[in-house]
Every structure is written in C-alpha cells, then in structure tokens.
mmCIF file of C-alpha atoms in Angstrom:
data_model
loop_
_atom_site.group_PDB
_atom_site.id
_atom_site.type_symbol
_atom_site.label_atom_id
_atom_site.label_comp_id
_atom_site.label_asym_id
_atom_site.label_seq_id
_atom_site.Cartn_x
_atom_site.Cartn_y
_atom_site.Cartn_z
ATOM 1 C CA UNK Y 24 18.162 -9.100 16.528
ATOM 2 C CA UNK Y 25 14.458 -9.694 16.983
ATOM 3 C CA UNK Y 26 12.400 -10.169 13.850
ATOM 4 C CA UNK Y 27 9.490 -7.728 13.242
ATOM 5 C CA UNK Y 28 6.045 -9.160 13.941
ATOM 6 C CA UNK Y 29 4.067 -10.105 10.846
ATOM 7 C CA UNK Y 30 0.872 -9.101 12.618
ATOM 8 C CA UNK Y 31 1.873 -5.461 12.962
ATOM 9 C CA UNK Y 32 1.615 -2.795 10.301
ATOM 10 C CA UNK Y 33 4.771 -0.713 10.443
ATOM 11 C CA UNK Y 34 3.831 2.940 10.180
ATOM 12 C CA UNK Y 35 5.848 5.644 8.467
ATOM 13 C CA UNK Y 36 8.666 7.339 10.309
ATOM 14 C CA UNK Y 37 6.934 10.702 9.948
ATOM 15 C CA UNK Y 38 3.216 11.477 9.658
ATOM 16 C CA UNK Y 39 0.911 14.485 9.530
ATOM 17 C CA UNK Y 40 -2.646 14.927 10.861
ATOM 18 C CA UNK Y 41 -5.516 15.123 8.333
ATOM 19 C CA UNK Y 42 -6.562 18.588 7.094
ATOM 20 C CA UNK Y 43 -8.731 20.448 9.591
ATOM 21 C CA UNK Y 44 -7.391 18.513 12.600
ATOM 22 C CA UNK Y 45 -4.745 20.279 14.609
ATOM 23 C CA UNK Y 46 -3.244 19.268 17.935
ATOM 24 C CA UNK Y 47 -1.151 22.414 18.291
ATOM 25 C CA UNK Y 48 -1.877 24.699 21.253
ATOM 26 C CA UNK Y 49 -3.803 27.896 20.682
ATOM 27 C CA UNK Y 50 -1.577 30.653 19.327
ATOM 28 C CA UNK Y 51 -1.985 34.236 20.438
ATOM 29 C CA UNK Y 52 -3.224 36.333 17.521
ATOM 30 C CA UNK Y 53 -4.216 39.921 16.889
ATOM 31 C CA UNK Y 54 -7.996 39.969 16.498
ATOM 32 C CA UNK Y 55 -8.231 43.419 14.861
ATOM 33 C CA UNK Y 56 -5.696 44.893 12.437
ATOM 34 C CA UNK Y 57 -4.528 48.491 12.260
ATOM 35 C CA UNK Y 58 -7.427 49.415 9.951
ATOM 36 C CA UNK Y 59 -10.028 48.108 12.416
ATOM 37 C CA UNK Y 60 -10.903 44.996 10.382
ATOM 38 C CA UNK Y 61 -11.191 41.457 11.703
ATOM 39 C CA UNK Y 62 -9.760 38.325 10.098
ATOM 40 C CA UNK Y 63 -12.906 37.801 7.972
ATOM 41 C CA UNK Y 64 -13.059 41.440 6.836
ATOM 42 C CA UNK Y 65 -15.873 42.562 9.138
ATOM 43 C CA UNK Y 66 -15.815 45.604 11.384
ATOM 44 C CA UNK Y 67 -15.960 45.056 15.148
ATOM 45 C CA UNK Y 68 -19.706 45.863 15.349
ATOM 46 C CA UNK Y 69 -20.811 43.870 12.287
ATOM 47 C CA UNK Y 70 -22.658 40.550 12.443
ATOM 48 C CA UNK Y 71 -22.238 37.832 9.838
ATOM 49 C CA UNK Y 72 -24.691 37.457 6.914
ATOM 50 C CA UNK Y 73 -27.715 35.375 7.941
ATOM 51 C CA UNK Y 74 -30.016 32.952 6.156
ATOM 52 C CA UNK Y 75 -33.055 31.401 7.845
ATOM 53 C CA UNK Y 76 -35.835 29.145 6.620
ATOM 54 C CA UNK Y 77 -38.740 27.811 8.684
ATOM 55 C CA UNK Y 78 -40.634 24.560 8.118
ATOM 56 C CA UNK Y 79 -37.699 22.494 6.870
ATOM 57 C CA UNK Y 80 -38.534 19.253 8.763
ATOM 58 C CA UNK Y 81 -41.807 17.839 7.449
ATOM 59 C CA UNK Y 82 -42.489 15.374 10.286
ATOM 60 C CA UNK Y 83 -41.975 17.917 13.085
ATOM 61 C CA UNK Y 84 -44.659 20.253 14.419
ATOM 62 C CA UNK Y 85 -42.279 23.135 13.782
ATOM 63 C CA UNK Y 86 -38.728 23.522 12.528
ATOM 64 C CA UNK Y 87 -36.150 26.042 11.341
ATOM 65 C CA UNK Y 88 -32.720 26.191 9.749
ATOM 66 C CA UNK Y 89 -30.263 28.997 10.502
ATOM 67 C CA UNK Y 90 -27.021 29.769 8.729
ATOM 68 C CA UNK Y 91 -24.605 32.463 9.885
ATOM 69 C CA UNK Y 92 -21.839 32.071 7.320
ATOM 70 C CA UNK Y 93 -20.008 28.965 8.609
ATOM 71 C CA UNK Y 94 -22.207 28.401 11.688
ATOM 72 C CA UNK Y 95 -25.183 26.225 10.698
ATOM 73 C CA UNK Y 96 -27.947 25.037 13.034
ATOM 74 C CA UNK Y 97 -31.178 23.098 12.498
ATOM 75 C CA UNK Y 98 -33.969 22.738 15.056
ATOM 76 C CA UNK Y 99 -37.144 20.635 15.241
ATOM 77 C CA UNK Y 100 -39.987 21.036 17.745
ATOM 78 C CA UNK Y 101 -42.393 18.238 18.679
ATOM 79 C CA UNK Y 102 -45.555 18.769 20.712
ATOM 80 C CA UNK Y 103 -47.236 19.813 22.823
ATOM 81 C CA UNK Y 104 -47.761 16.141 23.660
ATOM 82 C CA UNK Y 105 -49.305 14.429 26.659
ATOM 83 C CA UNK Y 106 -46.975 13.737 29.568
ATOM 84 C CA UNK Y 107 -46.809 10.158 30.843
ATOM 85 C CA UNK Y 108 -48.983 9.188 33.776
ATOM 86 C CA UNK Y 109 -45.935 8.654 35.979
ATOM 87 C CA UNK Y 110 -45.091 12.348 35.814
ATOM 88 C CA UNK Y 111 -46.305 14.603 38.605
ATOM 89 C CA UNK Y 112 -49.422 16.659 37.856
ATOM 90 C CA UNK Y 113 -48.734 20.277 36.937
ATOM 91 C CA UNK Y 114 -50.923 23.063 35.607
ATOM 92 C CA UNK Y 115 -47.925 24.316 33.632
ATOM 93 C CA UNK Y 116 -46.439 22.620 30.636
ATOM 94 C CA UNK Y 117 -42.887 21.310 30.505
ATOM 95 C CA UNK Y 118 -39.998 21.926 28.156
ATOM 96 C CA UNK Y 119 -37.422 19.356 27.137
ATOM 97 C CA UNK Y 120 -34.335 20.183 25.080
ATOM 98 C CA UNK Y 121 -31.780 17.985 23.354
ATOM 99 C CA UNK Y 122 -28.795 19.973 22.051
ATOM 100 C CA UNK Y 123 -25.948 18.290 20.173
ATOM 101 C CA UNK Y 124 -22.886 19.112 18.140
ATOM 102 C CA UNK Y 125 -22.921 16.557 15.333
ATOM 103 C CA UNK Y 126 -19.666 14.562 15.056
ATOM 104 C CA UNK Y 127 -18.633 16.330 11.839
ATOM 105 C CA UNK Y 128 -19.598 19.852 12.978
ATOM 106 C CA UNK Y 129 -16.259 20.785 14.555
ATOM 107 C CA UNK Y 130 -12.673 20.920 13.326
ATOM 108 C CA UNK Y 131 -11.830 18.038 15.650
ATOM 109 C CA UNK Y 132 -14.373 15.220 15.233
ATOM 110 C CA UNK Y 133 -16.582 14.757 18.278
ATOM 111 C CA UNK Y 134 -17.696 11.421 19.673
ATOM 112 C CA UNK Y 135 -21.361 10.578 18.939
ATOM 113 C CA UNK Y 136 -23.841 10.897 21.761
ATOM 114 C CA UNK Y 137 -24.526 13.499 24.416
ATOM 115 C CA UNK Y 138 -21.598 14.591 26.570
ATOM 116 C CA UNK Y 139 -21.334 17.024 29.504
ATOM 117 C CA UNK Y 140 -21.161 20.094 27.264
ATOM 118 C CA UNK Y 141 -24.312 19.025 25.404
ATOM 119 C CA UNK Y 142 -26.186 18.573 28.679
ATOM 120 C CA UNK Y 143 -25.023 21.965 29.963
ATOM 121 C CA UNK Y 144 -26.167 23.802 26.818
ATOM 122 C CA UNK Y 145 -29.466 21.859 26.807
ATOM 123 C CA UNK Y 146 -30.072 22.996 30.393
ATOM 124 C CA UNK Y 147 -29.284 26.614 29.474
ATOM 125 C CA UNK Y 148 -31.741 26.446 26.567
ATOM 126 C CA UNK Y 149 -34.506 25.165 28.848
ATOM 127 C CA UNK Y 150 -33.699 27.945 31.308
ATOM 128 C CA UNK Y 151 -33.967 30.513 28.515
ATOM 129 C CA UNK Y 152 -37.273 29.339 27.045
ATOM 130 C CA UNK Y 153 -39.026 28.748 30.364
ATOM 131 C CA UNK Y 154 -39.240 32.538 30.660
ATOM 132 C CA UNK Y 155 -40.362 32.935 27.032
ATOM 133 C CA UNK Y 156 -42.918 30.172 26.363
ATOM 134 C CA UNK Y 157 -46.438 30.518 27.824
ATOM 135 C CA UNK Y 158 -46.286 27.250 29.763
ATOM 136 C CA UNK Y 159 -49.743 27.731 31.286
ATOM 137 C CA UNK Y 160 -51.269 27.388 27.795
ATOM 138 C CA UNK Y 161 -50.642 23.629 27.659
ATOM 139 C CA UNK Y 162 -51.018 22.072 31.125
ATOM 140 C CA UNK Y 163 -50.112 18.399 31.583
ATOM 141 C CA UNK Y 164 -48.223 18.545 28.286
ATOM 142 C CA UNK Y 165 -44.623 18.760 27.115
ATOM 143 C CA UNK Y 166 -42.786 20.392 24.212
ATOM 144 C CA UNK Y 167 -39.584 18.755 22.951
ATOM 145 C CA UNK Y 168 -36.906 20.931 21.332
ATOM 146 C CA UNK Y 169 -34.166 19.175 19.331
ATOM 147 C CA UNK Y 170 -31.224 21.304 18.215
ATOM 148 C CA UNK Y 171 -28.371 19.992 16.046
ATOM 149 C CA UNK Y 172 -25.312 22.035 15.128
ATOM 150 C CA UNK Y 173 -24.289 21.060 11.590
ATOM 151 C CA UNK Y 174 -21.211 23.282 11.531
ATOM 152 C CA UNK Y 175 -19.685 25.284 14.371
ATOM 153 C CA UNK Y 176 -17.795 28.479 13.642
ATOM 154 C CA UNK Y 177 -18.598 30.374 16.824
ATOM 155 C CA UNK Y 178 -21.695 31.859 18.477
ATOM 156 C CA UNK Y 179 -23.337 28.411 18.479
ATOM 157 C CA UNK Y 180 -25.455 28.930 21.611
ATOM 158 C CA UNK Y 181 -26.898 32.222 20.373
ATOM 159 C CA UNK Y 182 -27.648 30.627 17.001
ATOM 160 C CA UNK Y 183 -29.345 27.696 18.766
ATOM 161 C CA UNK Y 184 -31.579 30.064 20.766
ATOM 162 C CA UNK Y 185 -32.564 32.021 17.653
ATOM 163 C CA UNK Y 186 -33.221 28.869 15.617
ATOM 164 C CA UNK Y 187 -35.230 27.206 18.412
ATOM 165 C CA UNK Y 188 -37.329 30.338 18.864
ATOM 166 C CA UNK Y 189 -38.208 30.347 15.158
ATOM 167 C CA UNK Y 190 -39.043 26.628 15.301
ATOM 168 C CA UNK Y 191 -41.337 27.163 18.303
ATOM 169 C CA UNK Y 192 -43.114 29.960 16.456
ATOM 170 C CA UNK Y 193 -43.403 27.729 13.383
ATOM 171 C CA UNK Y 194 -45.006 25.039 15.588
ATOM 172 C CA UNK Y 195 -47.593 27.513 16.862
ATOM 173 C CA UNK Y 196 -46.352 27.403 20.459
ATOM 174 C CA UNK Y 197 -47.470 30.562 22.236
ATOM 175 C CA UNK Y 198 -44.620 32.775 23.461
ATOM 176 C CA UNK Y 199 -44.384 36.210 25.012
ATOM 177 C CA UNK Y 200 -42.014 37.189 22.209
ATOM 178 C CA UNK Y 201 -39.534 35.729 19.745
ATOM 179 C CA UNK Y 202 -36.211 35.550 21.553
ATOM 180 C CA UNK Y 203 -32.950 36.076 19.668
ATOM 181 C CA UNK Y 204 -29.354 35.673 20.827
ATOM 182 C CA UNK Y 205 -26.091 37.480 20.184
ATOM 183 C CA UNK Y 206 -22.570 37.210 21.626
ATOM 184 C CA UNK Y 207 -19.567 39.517 21.820
ATOM 185 C CA UNK Y 208 -15.880 38.888 22.396
ATOM 186 C CA UNK Y 209 -14.421 41.442 24.798
ATOM 187 C CA UNK Y 210 -10.708 42.183 24.666
ATOM 188 C CA UNK Y 211 -9.760 45.251 26.636
ATOM 189 C CA UNK Y 212 -11.997 48.044 25.342
ATOM 190 C CA UNK Y 213 -12.644 46.270 22.042
ATOM 191 C CA UNK Y 214 -16.048 44.637 21.517
ATOM 192 C CA UNK Y 215 -16.209 42.095 18.680
ATOM 193 C CA UNK Y 216 -19.850 41.362 17.882
ATOM 194 C CA UNK Y 217 -20.851 37.887 16.673
ATOM 195 C CA UNK Y 218 -17.390 36.283 17.094
ATOM 196 C CA UNK Y 219 -16.156 33.365 15.018
ATOM 197 C CA UNK Y 220 -14.793 30.227 16.656
ATOM 198 C CA UNK Y 221 -11.208 31.445 16.280
ATOM 199 C CA UNK Y 222 -12.146 34.754 17.901
ATOM 200 C CA UNK Y 223 -13.854 32.939 20.784
ATOM 201 C CA UNK Y 224 -10.978 30.559 21.456
ATOM 202 C CA UNK Y 225 -7.956 32.627 20.523
ATOM 203 C CA UNK Y 226 -6.571 35.220 22.851
ATOM 204 C CA UNK Y 227 -5.281 38.555 21.728
ATOM 205 C CA UNK Y 228 -1.579 39.230 22.188
ATOM 206 C CA UNK Y 229 -2.276 41.888 24.806
ATOM 207 C CA UNK Y 230 -4.556 39.564 26.803
ATOM 208 C CA UNK Y 231 -1.973 36.778 26.597
ATOM 209 C CA UNK Y 232 0.522 39.093 28.270
ATOM 210 C CA UNK Y 233 -2.037 39.942 30.963
ATOM 211 C CA UNK Y 234 -2.100 43.666 30.151
ATOM 212 C CA UNK Y 235 -5.830 43.726 29.229
ATOM 213 C CA UNK Y 236 -8.956 41.831 30.289
ATOM 214 C CA UNK Y 237 -10.781 39.320 28.087
ATOM 215 C CA UNK Y 238 -14.249 37.760 28.164
ATOM 216 C CA UNK Y 239 -17.243 36.453 26.201
ATOM 217 C CA UNK Y 240 -20.708 37.953 26.719
ATOM 218 C CA UNK Y 241 -23.932 36.281 25.539
ATOM 219 C CA UNK Y 242 -27.369 37.896 25.677
ATOM 220 C CA UNK Y 243 -30.764 36.505 24.622
ATOM 221 C CA UNK Y 244 -33.324 39.268 24.216
ATOM 222 C CA UNK Y 245 -37.055 39.596 23.642
ATOM 223 C CA UNK Y 246 -36.927 42.746 21.477
ATOM 224 C CA UNK Y 247 -40.650 43.589 21.434
ATOM 225 C CA UNK Y 248 -40.782 43.553 25.243
ATOM 226 C CA UNK Y 249 -37.205 44.829 25.700
ATOM 227 C CA UNK Y 250 -36.569 42.057 28.248
ATOM 228 C CA UNK Y 251 -33.500 39.865 28.697
ATOM 229 C CA UNK Y 252 -34.290 36.146 28.774
ATOM 230 C CA UNK Y 253 -30.708 34.978 29.345
ATOM 231 C CA UNK Y 254 -27.308 36.557 29.980
ATOM 232 C CA UNK Y 255 -23.895 35.065 30.714
ATOM 233 C CA UNK Y 256 -20.334 36.349 30.942
ATOM 234 C CA UNK Y 257 -17.188 34.211 30.843
ATOM 235 C CA UNK Y 258 -14.005 36.018 31.810
ATOM 236 C CA UNK Y 259 -13.184 39.284 33.526
ATOM 237 C CA UNK Y 260 -13.942 42.719 32.059
ATOM 238 C CA UNK Y 261 -14.354 46.201 33.516
ATOM 239 C CA UNK Y 262 -17.800 47.633 34.189
ATOM 240 C CA UNK Y 263 -17.747 50.309 31.464
ATOM 241 C CA UNK Y 264 -16.827 47.799 28.757
ATOM 242 C CA UNK Y 265 -19.532 45.419 29.999
ATOM 243 C CA UNK Y 266 -22.206 48.139 29.724
ATOM 244 C CA UNK Y 267 -21.118 48.985 26.164
ATOM 245 C CA UNK Y 268 -21.021 45.280 25.223
ATOM 246 C CA UNK Y 269 -24.521 44.760 26.623
ATOM 247 C CA UNK Y 270 -25.836 47.545 24.401
ATOM 248 C CA UNK Y 271 -23.991 46.152 21.367
ATOM 249 C CA UNK Y 272 -25.381 42.643 21.937
ATOM 250 C CA UNK Y 273 -28.893 44.026 22.434
ATOM 251 C CA UNK Y 274 -28.592 45.919 19.142
ATOM 252 C CA UNK Y 275 -27.373 42.700 17.488
ATOM 253 C CA UNK Y 276 -30.393 40.801 18.854
ATOM 254 C CA UNK Y 277 -32.720 43.410 17.328
ATOM 255 C CA UNK Y 278 -31.047 43.022 13.934
ATOM 256 C CA UNK Y 279 -31.333 39.231 14.130
ATOM 257 C CA UNK Y 280 -34.991 39.542 15.176
ATOM 258 C CA UNK Y 281 -35.833 41.263 11.885
ATOM 259 C CA UNK Y 282 -34.369 38.342 9.906
ATOM 260 C CA UNK Y 283 -36.380 35.828 11.969
ATOM 261 C CA UNK Y 284 -39.577 37.824 11.518
ATOM 262 C CA UNK Y 285 -39.183 37.969 7.745
ATOM 263 C CA UNK Y 286 -38.475 34.239 7.603
ATOM 264 C CA UNK Y 287 -41.616 33.374 9.580
ATOM 265 C CA UNK Y 288 -43.774 35.676 7.444
ATOM 266 C CA UNK Y 289 -42.427 34.044 4.298
ATOM 267 C CA UNK Y 290 -43.123 30.578 5.747
ATOM 268 C CA UNK Y 291 -46.756 31.492 6.503
ATOM 269 C CA UNK Y 292 -47.262 32.881 2.983
ATOM 270 C CA UNK Y 293 -45.839 29.709 1.441
ATOM 271 C CA UNK Y 294 -48.166 27.532 3.532
ATOM 272 C CA UNK Y 295 -51.171 29.607 2.504
ATOM 273 C CA UNK Y 296 -50.172 29.326 -1.148
ATOM 274 C CA UNK Y 297 -49.675 25.570 -0.798
ATOM 275 C CA UNK Y 298 -53.114 25.080 0.837
ATOM 276 C CA UNK Y 299 -54.815 27.098 -1.909
ATOM 277 C CA UNK Y 300 -53.090 24.978 -4.571
ATOM 278 C CA UNK Y 301 -54.457 21.794 -2.990
ATOM 279 C CA UNK Y 302 -57.989 23.145 -3.202
#
C-alpha cells in the first residue's frame, strides 16, 4: 500500500458549503400564496421600503446612497472635467459609467474587477442618461458616474439608475428630469412589482411546466415629462400583460421619484444650514 503524502492535507470525508453559498440548481417555487402575499409579505403591487441620502461621499462632486430593504447601492459623480487633448472635439459633453457588484454583494462571492456583466450594465446606464443629461451644457467635458452595489437582492439596475440620477442632481449636473427606475416580474397574468433576487431568478411552478409565460420588465421614467428613458423586457409575455406591467412600473417610478425628491430637498437644506453655521 502506498503511504499518504506528508505534503497533502487530508480533507474530511464529508463537507458542507459555507452559509449563504449554495451550488444547488434553482428550485421551482410558488411566488404568490393563496392569500395574494409574496414571500416577504408584500402584495404584488407593493414596492419595498426605501431610504435615500444624498451627499454621502465628501470628495465627489455629487453622491447618493439608496437602500431598498436588502438591495443597497452607492453612487459617486465626478465632473464635469476637461477631456484629454487626444479625444475628438465635440460640442456635447460625454458620459462615462463604471458599474460594479462588489465581491461581497451577492450570495456567491464575485471575483474583483469588471466582468462582462458589469460592462453591459455600465453601457445600459450610459444609454439611459444620454437622453436625460443636458450634454450640450458642458462641451469638451466629461462626467464620470461610479456605481457600486453593496448588497444585491434584486432590482439592482433600477436602483442604480435611481441612485445615479440623485447623485447627478446632487452634483449640479443639468438634466431634463430626475429619472427613476422600477422592475416587475411577470408570471402569467401576475405582475410582481419591485422583485427580490429570488423572485427574479426563481421560476414559478406553472412557468416551469411551460403552461404560462414568464419575463422581467424594467422601465426608467422621467415622471415630470412623462417620458421613458429606458425600457427592456427579458422573456416572453402576452401583449395585455405587458401593457398592464408597463403601467405598474410607471406608477412605481412615480412613487420612487417622490422619495428621491424629498432626499434632495433635505440635502440642500442641510448644506444651507452647514454654510450658515460656518459664517
């Protein structure tokens, strides 16, 4: 018989993954119970409680922190700053976005650095804000938007759009309106507003059997102008359900807009009070 190597550490015969890390495949679950309540106790048209604070990063021109229960996002805005001489001349300003899920933000730890998903979401954020920011107000200049997800429990892109919009407003960047985002999980005729991560990833029992359609709708709205800045749909749903979901998401964006507005007003009042104290 061969002797065991002294250089190897013999592991236990049986082991279990650490808490919060699961390698099991997604299990089909029922998203809404018989009483019409979701797993976290909300109704299908209810968004999670929100907390927002602007001006949280002292060294940035503008910043904001957004918390939607277990989804937490922070954003910092730098600029407008001069573009390097090597860049082509343009009478319109430029937007740059760096979106990242921090390594500890997800149930399964992510590798540090920017991967393909980060680049895709960063590109979608630039696409959204190019129609919102008045780029002609700062020619030959660039605004950098840095978004970090501290904890992801669903609806991360919509939260990033809302947080970045508040940070841009806090930085004094001129926009046509404050844009807010909201998503909905569509399962058959059911529309689950502001879904959690489990609701986004898990499939209802009926959808697993192929008897109903399933999808995820995301809308970013400028409420004061009643204009859509961004819209995306993943999955297949019927037209009537899509129309109803669009209205539900638009209503959710309006509700989120009120929270952002109050946060920005409070931030301005605090700055005024701080400047008067210095005098």
